[in-house]
Coordinates of C-alpha atoms and ligand atoms in Angstrom, one line a residue:
M1 CA -246.7 -24.4 201.3
A2 CA -243.2 -25.4 201.8
G3 CA -240.4 -22.9 201.0
H4 CA -238.9 -22.4 197.7
Q5 CA -235.3 -22.9 198.8
Q6 CA -234.3 -25.0 195.8
T7 CA -235.7 -22.5 193.3
L8 CA -233.5 -19.9 191.8
I9 CA -235.2 -17.3 189.7
V10 CA -232.7 -16.1 187.0
L11 CA -233.8 -12.7 185.7
D12 CA -232.9 -11.2 182.4
R13 CA -232.3 -7.5 183.0
D14 CA -233.4 -5.2 180.2
G15 CA -237.1 -5.5 179.5
V16 CA -237.7 -7.5 182.6
L17 CA -236.4 -5.3 185.4
N18 CA -236.0 -2.0 183.5
R19 CA -237.4 -0.3 180.5
T20 CA -235.3 -0.6 177.3
V21 CA -234.3 2.6 175.4
P22 CA -234.5 3.4 171.7
S23 CA -231.1 2.9 170.1
P24 CA -230.3 4.3 166.6
R25 CA -227.8 1.5 165.9
E26 CA -230.0 -1.5 167.0
P27 CA -233.1 -2.9 165.5
R28 CA -235.0 -2.7 168.7
P29 CA -234.9 -0.7 171.9
D30 CA -231.8 -1.7 173.9
S31 CA -230.0 -1.3 177.2
P32 CA -229.8 2.1 178.8
L33 CA -226.4 3.5 178.2
R34 CA -226.4 6.2 180.8
V35 CA -227.6 6.3 184.4
D36 CA -230.1 9.0 183.6
Q37 CA -231.7 6.5 181.2
V38 CA -232.3 3.9 183.9
E39 CA -236.0 3.3 184.5
V40 CA -236.8 0.3 186.6
F41 CA -240.4 -0.7 186.0
P42 CA -242.4 0.7 189.0
W43 CA -243.8 -2.7 190.0
V44 CA -240.4 -4.4 190.2
P45 CA -239.2 -3.5 193.7
A46 CA -242.3 -4.9 195.4
V47 CA -242.3 -8.0 193.2
L48 CA -238.7 -8.7 194.1
R49 CA -239.5 -8.2 197.7
E50 CA -242.4 -10.7 197.5
L51 CA -240.3 -13.3 195.8
T52 CA -237.5 -12.9 198.3
D53 CA -239.9 -13.1 201.2
A54 CA -241.3 -16.3 199.7
G55 CA -237.9 -17.9 199.8
F56 CA -236.8 -17.8 196.2
G57 CA -233.3 -17.0 195.3
L58 CA -232.9 -14.2 192.8
V59 CA -230.1 -13.5 190.4
V60 CA -229.6 -11.5 187.2
A61 CA -228.2 -13.0 183.9
S62 CA -227.8 -10.5 181.2
N63 CA -226.0 -10.0 177.8
Q64 CA -224.3 -6.6 177.9
P65 CA -222.3 -6.2 174.7
A66 CA -222.5 -2.3 174.5
W67 CA -219.0 -1.8 175.9
A68 CA -217.4 -4.4 173.5
K69 CA -219.3 -2.6 170.7
G70 CA -217.8 0.7 171.7
K71 CA -221.1 2.3 172.6
I72 CA -220.4 2.9 176.3
T73 CA -217.5 3.1 178.7
R74 CA -216.9 0.3 181.1
A75 CA -217.5 2.7 183.9
D76 CA -220.9 3.7 182.5
L77 CA -221.8 0.1 182.0
D78 CA -221.0 -0.6 185.6
A79 CA -222.8 2.5 186.8
V80 CA -226.0 1.7 184.8
H81 CA -226.0 -1.9 186.2
A82 CA -225.5 -0.6 189.8
A83 CA -228.3 1.9 189.4
I84 CA -230.7 -0.9 188.1
L85 CA -229.7 -3.2 191.0
R86 CA -230.2 -0.3 193.5
D87 CA -233.6 0.6 192.2
A88 CA -234.8 -2.9 191.8
Q89 CA -233.9 -3.8 195.4
A90 CA -235.3 -0.6 196.8
A91 CA -238.2 -2.3 198.6
G92 CA -236.1 -5.0 200.2
G93 CA -235.9 -7.7 197.5
L94 CA -232.5 -9.3 197.4
I95 CA -230.6 -10.0 194.2
L96 CA -227.9 -12.5 195.2
S97 CA -225.6 -11.9 192.3
S98 CA -225.3 -10.7 188.7
H99 CA -223.9 -12.6 185.8
L100 CA -223.1 -10.5 182.8
C101 CA -221.8 -11.5 179.4
L102 CA -219.8 -8.6 178.0
H103 CA -219.1 -10.2 174.6
R104 CA -220.6 -9.5 171.2
A105 CA -222.3 -12.2 169.2
E106 CA -219.3 -12.6 166.9
D107 CA -216.9 -13.2 169.8
G108 CA -218.0 -16.8 170.1
C109 CA -218.1 -17.0 173.9
V110 CA -219.8 -19.6 175.9
C111 CA -221.7 -17.2 178.1
R112 CA -223.8 -15.0 175.7
K113 CA -227.5 -16.2 175.8
P114 CA -228.8 -18.4 174.2
A115 CA -225.6 -20.2 175.4
T116 CA -225.8 -21.4 179.0
G117 CA -222.5 -20.1 180.5
L118 CA -224.2 -17.4 182.6
L119 CA -226.6 -20.0 184.0
A120 CA -223.8 -22.4 184.8
E121 CA -222.0 -19.6 186.6
A122 CA -225.1 -18.6 188.6
F123 CA -225.8 -22.2 189.8
A124 CA -222.1 -22.7 190.6
C125 CA -222.2 -19.5 192.7
H126 CA -225.2 -20.7 194.7
P127 CA -225.1 -24.4 195.5
G128 CA -228.3 -26.1 196.5
Y129 CA -230.5 -24.6 193.9
V130 CA -231.9 -27.1 191.4
P131 CA -232.2 -26.1 187.7
A132 CA -235.2 -28.4 187.1
V133 CA -237.3 -26.4 189.6
S134 CA -235.7 -23.0 188.8
W135 CA -236.7 -20.4 186.3
M136 CA -235.1 -18.4 183.5
V137 CA -237.3 -15.3 183.1
G138 CA -236.7 -13.1 180.0
D139 CA -238.3 -11.1 177.3
R140 CA -236.5 -12.6 174.3
A141 CA -236.4 -16.1 172.7
T142 CA -232.7 -16.3 173.5
D143 CA -233.6 -16.2 177.2
V144 CA -236.0 -19.1 176.8
Q145 CA -233.5 -21.0 174.6
A146 CA -230.8 -20.7 177.3
G147 CA -233.1 -21.8 180.1
I148 CA -234.4 -24.8 178.2
A149 CA -230.9 -25.8 177.2
F150 CA -229.9 -25.7 180.9
G151 CA -232.9 -27.8 182.0
M152 CA -234.8 -25.0 183.6
L153 CA -238.4 -23.8 183.6
T154 CA -238.8 -20.7 181.4
A155 CA -241.0 -17.6 181.4
Y156 CA -241.3 -15.3 178.4
L157 CA -242.6 -11.8 179.3
G158 CA -244.0 -9.2 177.0
A159 CA -246.1 -9.0 173.9
G160 CA -243.7 -11.1 171.9
I161 CA -242.2 -10.3 168.5
P162 CA -242.4 -12.3 165.3
E163 CA -238.7 -13.1 165.3
D164 CA -239.0 -14.7 168.7
E165 CA -242.1 -16.7 167.6
G166 CA -240.1 -17.9 164.6
A167 CA -237.2 -18.9 166.9
F168 CA -239.5 -21.0 169.1
A169 CA -241.1 -22.6 166.1
A170 CA -237.8 -23.4 164.4
R171 CA -236.6 -25.2 167.5
A172 CA -239.9 -26.7 168.4
I173 CA -239.7 -25.2 171.9
R174 CA -242.0 -22.9 173.9
P175 CA -241.8 -21.1 177.1
F176 CA -243.4 -22.8 180.1
F177 CA -245.1 -19.5 181.1
R178 CA -246.1 -16.4 179.2
G179 CA -247.1 -13.1 180.8
N180 CA -247.0 -9.4 180.2
D181 CA -244.4 -8.6 182.9
L182 CA -242.8 -9.7 186.1
R183 CA -246.1 -9.2 188.0
D184 CA -247.8 -11.9 186.0
F185 CA -244.8 -14.2 186.6
A186 CA -244.8 -13.6 190.3
R187 CA -248.6 -14.2 190.6
F188 CA -248.1 -17.5 188.8
V189 CA -245.1 -18.7 190.7
L190 CA -246.5 -17.6 194.1
G191 CA -249.4 -19.8 193.4
R192 CA -252.0 -17.1 193.0
A193 CA -252.6 -17.4 189.2
Ligands
MG1 MG1 -234.2 -8.6 177.8

């Protein structure tokens, strides 16, 4: 099979690379707020290595509003992200860049998913990748919405939640691929599904 040099895999972070953490102020488990809460899923390093070896470009695009919400210091936000990148790349997979939206929903920015600003930034940083053959991989409907709005293929990972199914139905969209976790996506995209 030819290489995958035109395919960028844009990875959501929390729930895709690392486990989410129960948060008393959020309706669902949310980003880790301290380095000692960081737990990259055990399969992620090997999967990222496989995807890198196959020629895919990998980047992260993630909403991280906890600092703007006053729940974390900027230093801790940066330290948590660095720890996730370190652990996720531990087997030799390469994450080319990270694109983080630090705003809250009410800030009205152009980057917070489901808006497409982070995706535009990622493709601008890495010329040569083609959105139509690239993937937005996430665990929330907002990830899928952003990917579809930017003309990408989309993967929705996890068991799904009713709110997300409602969002898909309301917009008459659906993810191109569904799976339990990044292992399923990698099997699919590497042609072994
Ligand atoms: Mg997520």
